[in-house]
Structures are given as C-alpha cells and as structure tokens.
mmCIF file of C-alpha atoms in Angstrom:
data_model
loop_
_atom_site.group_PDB
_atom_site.id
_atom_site.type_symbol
_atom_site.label_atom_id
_atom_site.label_comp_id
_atom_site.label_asym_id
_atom_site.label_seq_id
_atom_site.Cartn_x
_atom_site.Cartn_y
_atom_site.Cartn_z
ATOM 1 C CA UNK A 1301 48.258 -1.282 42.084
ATOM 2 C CA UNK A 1302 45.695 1.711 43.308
ATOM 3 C CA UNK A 1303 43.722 3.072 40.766
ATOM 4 C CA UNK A 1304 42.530 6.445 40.606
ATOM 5 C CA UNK A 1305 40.724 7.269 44.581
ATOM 6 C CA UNK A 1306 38.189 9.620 45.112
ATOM 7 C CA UNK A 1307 36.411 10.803 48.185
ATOM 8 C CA UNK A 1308 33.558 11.505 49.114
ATOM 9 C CA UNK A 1309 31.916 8.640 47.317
ATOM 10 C CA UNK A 1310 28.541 10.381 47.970
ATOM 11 C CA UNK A 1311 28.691 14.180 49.417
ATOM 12 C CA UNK A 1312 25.058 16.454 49.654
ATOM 13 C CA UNK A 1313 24.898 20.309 49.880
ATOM 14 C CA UNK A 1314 22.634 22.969 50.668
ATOM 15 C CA UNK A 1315 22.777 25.783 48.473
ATOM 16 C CA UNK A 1316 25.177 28.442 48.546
ATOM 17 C CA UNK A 1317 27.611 25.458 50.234
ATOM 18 C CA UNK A 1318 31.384 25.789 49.422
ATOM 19 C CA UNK A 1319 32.293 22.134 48.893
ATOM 20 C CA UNK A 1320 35.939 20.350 48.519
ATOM 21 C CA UNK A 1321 35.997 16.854 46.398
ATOM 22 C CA UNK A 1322 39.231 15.159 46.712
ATOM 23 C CA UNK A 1323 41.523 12.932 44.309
ATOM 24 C CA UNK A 1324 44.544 10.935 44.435
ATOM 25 C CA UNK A 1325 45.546 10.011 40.477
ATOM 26 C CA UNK A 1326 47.737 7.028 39.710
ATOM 27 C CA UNK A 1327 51.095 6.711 41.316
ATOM 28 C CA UNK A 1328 52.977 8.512 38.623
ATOM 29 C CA UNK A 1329 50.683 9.950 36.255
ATOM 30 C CA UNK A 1330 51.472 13.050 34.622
ATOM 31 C CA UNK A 1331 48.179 14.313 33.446
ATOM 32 C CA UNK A 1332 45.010 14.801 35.820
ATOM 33 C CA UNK A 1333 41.206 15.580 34.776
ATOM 34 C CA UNK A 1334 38.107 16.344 36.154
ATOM 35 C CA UNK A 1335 34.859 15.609 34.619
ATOM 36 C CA UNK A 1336 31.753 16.184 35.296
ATOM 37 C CA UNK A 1337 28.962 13.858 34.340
ATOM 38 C CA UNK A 1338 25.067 13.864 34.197
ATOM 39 C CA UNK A 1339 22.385 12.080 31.987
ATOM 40 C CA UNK A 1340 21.704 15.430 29.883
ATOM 41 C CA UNK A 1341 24.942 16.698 29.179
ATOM 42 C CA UNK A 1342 26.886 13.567 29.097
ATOM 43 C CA UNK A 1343 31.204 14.153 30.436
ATOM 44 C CA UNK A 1344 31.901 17.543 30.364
ATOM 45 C CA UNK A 1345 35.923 18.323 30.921
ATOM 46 C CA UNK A 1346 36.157 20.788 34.049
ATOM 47 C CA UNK A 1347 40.024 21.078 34.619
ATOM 48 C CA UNK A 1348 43.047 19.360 32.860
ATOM 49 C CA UNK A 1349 46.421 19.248 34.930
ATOM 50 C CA UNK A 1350 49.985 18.577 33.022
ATOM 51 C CA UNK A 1351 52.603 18.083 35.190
ATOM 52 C CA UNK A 1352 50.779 20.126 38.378
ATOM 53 C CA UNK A 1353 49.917 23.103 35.652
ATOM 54 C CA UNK A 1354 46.495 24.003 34.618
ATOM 55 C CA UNK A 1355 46.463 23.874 30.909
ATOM 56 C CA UNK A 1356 42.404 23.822 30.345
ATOM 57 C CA UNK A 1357 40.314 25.667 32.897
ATOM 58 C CA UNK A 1358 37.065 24.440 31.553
ATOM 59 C CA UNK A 1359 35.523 27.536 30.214
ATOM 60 C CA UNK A 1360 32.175 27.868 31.179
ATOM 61 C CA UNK A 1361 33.397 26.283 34.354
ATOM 62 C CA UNK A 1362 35.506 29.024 35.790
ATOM 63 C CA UNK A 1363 33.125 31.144 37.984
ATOM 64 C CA UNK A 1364 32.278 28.670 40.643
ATOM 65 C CA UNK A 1365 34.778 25.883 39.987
ATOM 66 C CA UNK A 1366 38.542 25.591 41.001
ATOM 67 C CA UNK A 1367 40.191 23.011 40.584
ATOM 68 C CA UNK A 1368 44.026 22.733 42.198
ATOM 69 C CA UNK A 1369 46.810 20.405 42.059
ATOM 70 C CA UNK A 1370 48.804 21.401 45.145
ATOM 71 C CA UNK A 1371 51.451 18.013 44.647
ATOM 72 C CA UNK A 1372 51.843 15.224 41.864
ATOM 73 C CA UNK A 1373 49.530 13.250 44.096
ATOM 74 C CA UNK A 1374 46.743 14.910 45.134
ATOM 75 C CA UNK A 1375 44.548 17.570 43.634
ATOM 76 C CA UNK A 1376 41.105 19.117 44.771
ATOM 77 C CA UNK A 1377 38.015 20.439 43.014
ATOM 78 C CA UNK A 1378 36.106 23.480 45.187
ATOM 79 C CA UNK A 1379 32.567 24.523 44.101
ATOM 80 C CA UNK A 1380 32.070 27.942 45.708
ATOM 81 C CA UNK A 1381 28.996 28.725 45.850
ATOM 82 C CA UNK A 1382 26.824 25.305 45.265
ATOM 83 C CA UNK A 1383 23.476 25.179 42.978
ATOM 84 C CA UNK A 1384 21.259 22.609 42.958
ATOM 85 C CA UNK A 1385 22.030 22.586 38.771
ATOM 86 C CA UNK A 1386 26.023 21.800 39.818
ATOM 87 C CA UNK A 1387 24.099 18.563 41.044
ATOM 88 C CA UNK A 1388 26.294 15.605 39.043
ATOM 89 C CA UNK A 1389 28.908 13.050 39.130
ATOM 90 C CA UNK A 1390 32.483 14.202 39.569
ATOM 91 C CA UNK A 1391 34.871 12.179 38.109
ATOM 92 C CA UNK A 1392 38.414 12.029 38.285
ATOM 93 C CA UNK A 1393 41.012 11.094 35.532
ATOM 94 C CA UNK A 1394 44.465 10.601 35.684
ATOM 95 C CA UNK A 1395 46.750 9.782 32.424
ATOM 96 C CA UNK A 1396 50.980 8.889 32.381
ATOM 97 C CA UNK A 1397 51.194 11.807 29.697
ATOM 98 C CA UNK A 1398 48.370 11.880 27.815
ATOM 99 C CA UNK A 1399 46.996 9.870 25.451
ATOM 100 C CA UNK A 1400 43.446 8.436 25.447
ATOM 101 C CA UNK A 1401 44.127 5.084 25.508
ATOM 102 C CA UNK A 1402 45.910 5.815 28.728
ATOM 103 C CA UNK A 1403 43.333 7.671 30.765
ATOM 104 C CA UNK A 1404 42.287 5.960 34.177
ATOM 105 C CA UNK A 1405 39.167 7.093 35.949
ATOM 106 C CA UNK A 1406 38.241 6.950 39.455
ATOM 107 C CA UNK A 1407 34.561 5.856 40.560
ATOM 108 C CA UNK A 1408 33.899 9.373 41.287
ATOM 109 C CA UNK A 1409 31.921 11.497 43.567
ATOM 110 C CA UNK A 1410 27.770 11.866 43.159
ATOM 111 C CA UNK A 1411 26.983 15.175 44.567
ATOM 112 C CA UNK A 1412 23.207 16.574 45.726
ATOM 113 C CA UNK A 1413 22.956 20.772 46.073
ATOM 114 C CA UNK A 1414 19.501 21.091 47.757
ATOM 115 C CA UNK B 731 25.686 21.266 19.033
ATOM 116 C CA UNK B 732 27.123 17.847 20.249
ATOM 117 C CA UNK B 733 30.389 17.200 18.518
ATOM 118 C CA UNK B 734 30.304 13.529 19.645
ATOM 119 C CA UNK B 735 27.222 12.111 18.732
ATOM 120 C CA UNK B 736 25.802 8.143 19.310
ATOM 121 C CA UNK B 737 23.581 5.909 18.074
ATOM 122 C CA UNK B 738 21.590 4.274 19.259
ATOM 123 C CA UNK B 739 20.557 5.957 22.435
ATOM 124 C CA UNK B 740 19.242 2.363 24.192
ATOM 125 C CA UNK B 741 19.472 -1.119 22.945
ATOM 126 C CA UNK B 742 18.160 -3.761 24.054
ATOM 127 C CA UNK B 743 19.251 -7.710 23.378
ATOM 128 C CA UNK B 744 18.503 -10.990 23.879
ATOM 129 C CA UNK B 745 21.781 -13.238 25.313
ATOM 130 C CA UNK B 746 23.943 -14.031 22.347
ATOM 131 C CA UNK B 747 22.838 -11.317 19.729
ATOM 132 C CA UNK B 748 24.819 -9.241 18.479
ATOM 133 C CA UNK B 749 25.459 -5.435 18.869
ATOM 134 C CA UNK B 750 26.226 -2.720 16.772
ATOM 135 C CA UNK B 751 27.201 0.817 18.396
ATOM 136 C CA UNK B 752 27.405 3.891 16.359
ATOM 137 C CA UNK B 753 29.696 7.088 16.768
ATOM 138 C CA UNK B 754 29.983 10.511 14.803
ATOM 139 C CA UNK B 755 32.112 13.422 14.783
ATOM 140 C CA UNK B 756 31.180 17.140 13.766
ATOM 141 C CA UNK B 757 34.468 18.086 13.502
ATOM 142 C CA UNK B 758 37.976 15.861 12.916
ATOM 143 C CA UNK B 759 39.763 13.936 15.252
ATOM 144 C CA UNK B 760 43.254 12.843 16.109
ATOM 145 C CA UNK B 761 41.862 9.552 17.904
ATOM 146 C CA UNK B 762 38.957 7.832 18.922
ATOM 147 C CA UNK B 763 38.237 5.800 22.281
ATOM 148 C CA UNK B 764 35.217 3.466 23.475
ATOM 149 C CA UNK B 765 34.820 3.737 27.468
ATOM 150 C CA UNK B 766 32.481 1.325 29.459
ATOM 151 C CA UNK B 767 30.621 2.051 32.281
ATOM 152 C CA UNK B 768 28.691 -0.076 34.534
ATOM 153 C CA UNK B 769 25.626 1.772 36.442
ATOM 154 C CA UNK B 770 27.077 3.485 39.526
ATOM 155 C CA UNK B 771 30.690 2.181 38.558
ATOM 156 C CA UNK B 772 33.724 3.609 36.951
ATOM 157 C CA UNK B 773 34.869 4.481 33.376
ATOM 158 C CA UNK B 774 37.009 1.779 32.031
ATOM 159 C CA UNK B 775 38.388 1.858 28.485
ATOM 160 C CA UNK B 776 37.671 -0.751 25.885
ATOM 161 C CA UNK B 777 39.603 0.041 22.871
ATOM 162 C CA UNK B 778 42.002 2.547 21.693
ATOM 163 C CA UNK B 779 41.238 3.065 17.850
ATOM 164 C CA UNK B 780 42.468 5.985 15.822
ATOM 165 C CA UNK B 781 41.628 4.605 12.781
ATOM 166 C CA UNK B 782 40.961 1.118 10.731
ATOM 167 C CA UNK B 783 40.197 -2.164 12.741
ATOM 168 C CA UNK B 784 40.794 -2.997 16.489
ATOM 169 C CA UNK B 785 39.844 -5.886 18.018
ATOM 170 C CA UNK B 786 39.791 -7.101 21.504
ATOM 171 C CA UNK B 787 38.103 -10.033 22.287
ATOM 172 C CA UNK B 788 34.336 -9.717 21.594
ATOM 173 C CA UNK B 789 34.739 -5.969 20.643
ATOM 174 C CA UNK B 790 35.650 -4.944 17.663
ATOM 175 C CA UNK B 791 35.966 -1.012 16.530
ATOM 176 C CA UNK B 792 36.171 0.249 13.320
ATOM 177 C CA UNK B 793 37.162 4.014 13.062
ATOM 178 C CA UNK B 794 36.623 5.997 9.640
ATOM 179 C CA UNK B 795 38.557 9.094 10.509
ATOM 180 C CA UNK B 796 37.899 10.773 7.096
ATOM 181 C CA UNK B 797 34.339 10.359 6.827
ATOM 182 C CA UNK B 798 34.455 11.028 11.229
ATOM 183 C CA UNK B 799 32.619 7.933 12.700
ATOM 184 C CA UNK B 800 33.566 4.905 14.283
ATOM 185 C CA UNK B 801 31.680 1.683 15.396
ATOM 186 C CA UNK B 802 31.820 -0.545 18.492
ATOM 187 C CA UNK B 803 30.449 -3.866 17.769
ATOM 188 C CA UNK B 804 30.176 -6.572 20.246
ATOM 189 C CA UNK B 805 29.547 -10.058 19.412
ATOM 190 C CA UNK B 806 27.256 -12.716 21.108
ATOM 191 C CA UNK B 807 26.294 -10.732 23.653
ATOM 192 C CA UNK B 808 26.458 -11.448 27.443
ATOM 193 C CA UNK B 809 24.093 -9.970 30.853
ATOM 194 C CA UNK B 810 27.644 -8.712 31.875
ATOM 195 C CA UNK B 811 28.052 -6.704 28.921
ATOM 196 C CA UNK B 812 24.880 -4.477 30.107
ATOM 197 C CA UNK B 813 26.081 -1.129 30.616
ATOM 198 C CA UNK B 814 26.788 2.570 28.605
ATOM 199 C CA UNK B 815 29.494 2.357 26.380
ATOM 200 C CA UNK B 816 30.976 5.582 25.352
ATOM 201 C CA UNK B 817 32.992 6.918 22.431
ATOM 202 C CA UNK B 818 35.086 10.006 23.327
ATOM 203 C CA UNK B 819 37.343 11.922 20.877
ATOM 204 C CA UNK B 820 40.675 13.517 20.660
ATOM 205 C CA UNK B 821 39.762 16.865 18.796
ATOM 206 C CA UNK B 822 42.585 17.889 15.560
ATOM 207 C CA UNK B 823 42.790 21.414 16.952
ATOM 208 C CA UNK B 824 45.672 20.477 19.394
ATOM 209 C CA UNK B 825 43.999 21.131 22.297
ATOM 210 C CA UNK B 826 44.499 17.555 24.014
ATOM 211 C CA UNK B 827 41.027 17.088 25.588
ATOM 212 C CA UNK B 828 38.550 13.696 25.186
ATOM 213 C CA UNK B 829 35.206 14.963 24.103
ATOM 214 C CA UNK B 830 32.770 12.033 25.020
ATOM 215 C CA UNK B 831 29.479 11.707 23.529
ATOM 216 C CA UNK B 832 26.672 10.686 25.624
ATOM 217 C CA UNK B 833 26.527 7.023 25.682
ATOM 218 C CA UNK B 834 24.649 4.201 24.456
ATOM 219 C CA UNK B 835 22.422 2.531 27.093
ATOM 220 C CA UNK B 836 22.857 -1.455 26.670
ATOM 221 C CA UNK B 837 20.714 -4.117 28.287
ATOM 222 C CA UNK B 838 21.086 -7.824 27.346
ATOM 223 C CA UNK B 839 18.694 -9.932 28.485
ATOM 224 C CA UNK B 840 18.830 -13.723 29.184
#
C-alpha cells in the first residue's frame, strides 16, 4: 500500500529560483495538504485540496506560493520567487475526507534558498 | 500568539520512566490529535482523541475539551520512543484545518 510520495527528498535554490515540489497522496484520498515545517514556527498549513478544489489558500502564503492539484493523484507546490527565509520542510498530507485521525503524511521535501 | 501550545519543550528520560506530555488550546476545538515524528522521518499519528480517555498501547491521551488541553502520556519508556510528538487541533470555527503546536522534543536514554 504506497503511502503519501514526495519528491525531491532534498532540493537547494538560489535566490529568486522558481521551484516545483511534487506529491502523489494516497490512492484515493479525497483531501490533500501542504505544510510547511521549521523549528521556529512549528507546521504551518500552506494549501488544503477537497476533492481537486482549493478550499484554504494559506493566507499569508499566497504571494509566492501556489499550490495546484491538476488530477486526484498528483498535485504540485511552486515557490516563485525563492528566499532564503522560505528555507523549510515541505510536507505533504493526504486524508480519505477529512478527519484528523485520518491524515497521512509523506516524508517530505527539505528545501535550502541560498 | 500560538493557539496550540506544549509543554514541555524537551524531556529527557532514563529507559523505563515514564512521560508526561502537555497540550493547550487558546481557542476551542472540535478534536485533538498526537502526531510522532522521528528526526528526519515522517509524521505518523498516535492517537485520535476528541475528548475523555484513549489508549493505545503505551500511550494514553486524555483530552479536556472544556477546559482546552489534552495530555499524551507514555509509559515505561523505550530509546525507540525518542522523537517530537505533536498535538495538532481541529479549530470549532468550521474551518477544517489541523493547527499543530510545536512539539515536544523526547530523548530516552538507556
């Protein structure tokens, strides 16, 4: 049974970069997340995907960060253009239809802006 | 202001002690979740408790949901069990979104 895949594992930027993280959810799943995670801020929610619709665009998120969910299989995050502060772990959840005790995350992406 | 806060930060333990792991809410929730993460590895949820007692093995949680807290404690503790455990949050407002707080740090030590 695959689990949630994400890819790069490991991806580094130079500033100013436009960079594409990838993610496959659960064979399926309903509901897709993205995350992103660092020691000072903790999980902050980036994008939330019902069904292939956006229904949470992250907020302070929404200048540099898209997030799209072209098929029920496969969704993308694009950071356009990279800071060194976007430096973080991206991780990808996926969910059946919602409900915490559901939600299935991938080992995510660590990602270095220079 | 952190709306998912935990206690304490770091712990550390000696094999077969116990732990006690601490989570409060500044506003009310729906449902409350402990996550587990090993460095460099994924999320992986422990327990699913939106309110009274929930045990799973070792772990037990105890969510207050009126007085917003809820507790993760793990009993004679193992090296394996070193990690960040995480409680995340289901705010009441609707919007269905985990809010996570930002961990506790565990080491247990042989």
């Amino acid at each position: 049974d695959a689990g949630v895949t994400q890819t790069p594992r490991h991806e580094v930027a130079e500033k100013g970069q436009t960079i594409i993280l990838k993610c496959e959810p659960v064979s399926g799943h309903n509901d897709l997340f993205w995350y992103r995670q660092t020691k000072i801020q903790g999980l902050e929610l980036l994008s939330y995907f019902r069904s292939k619709s956006l229904m949470e665009d992250g907020g302070a998120f929404k200048d540099r960060f898209k997030a799209e969910m072209l098929n029920s299989s496969f969704s993308t995050l694009k950071i356009q253009p990279t800071e060194p502060k976007d430096s973080a772990v991206y991780l990808c959840a996926s969910s059946p239809q919602g409900g915490a005790e559901t939600l299935y995350f991938g080992s995510g992406t660590r990602l270095t802006v220079l | 202001e952190q709306q998912v806060q935990q206690s304490p930060a770091s712990l550390v333990l000696q094999e077969g002690e116990n732990a006690e792991l601490q989570c409060s809410f500044s506003i009310f929730t729906n449902q409350v979740q402990w996550f587990y993460q090993r460095p460099g590895g994924r999320l992986v949820s422990l327990l699913y408790n939106p309110s009274g007692t929930k045990q799973s093995g070792r772990l037990t949680s105890t969510t207050v949901i009126k007085e917003r807290r809820s507790s993760l404690h793990i009993s004679s503790s193992q090296i394996t069990d070193s990690g960040t455990y995480l409680c995340a949050m289901e705010p009441s407002s609707g919007s269905w979104q985990l809010i996570f707080g930002s961990g506790t740090q565990l080491t247990v030590m042989p």
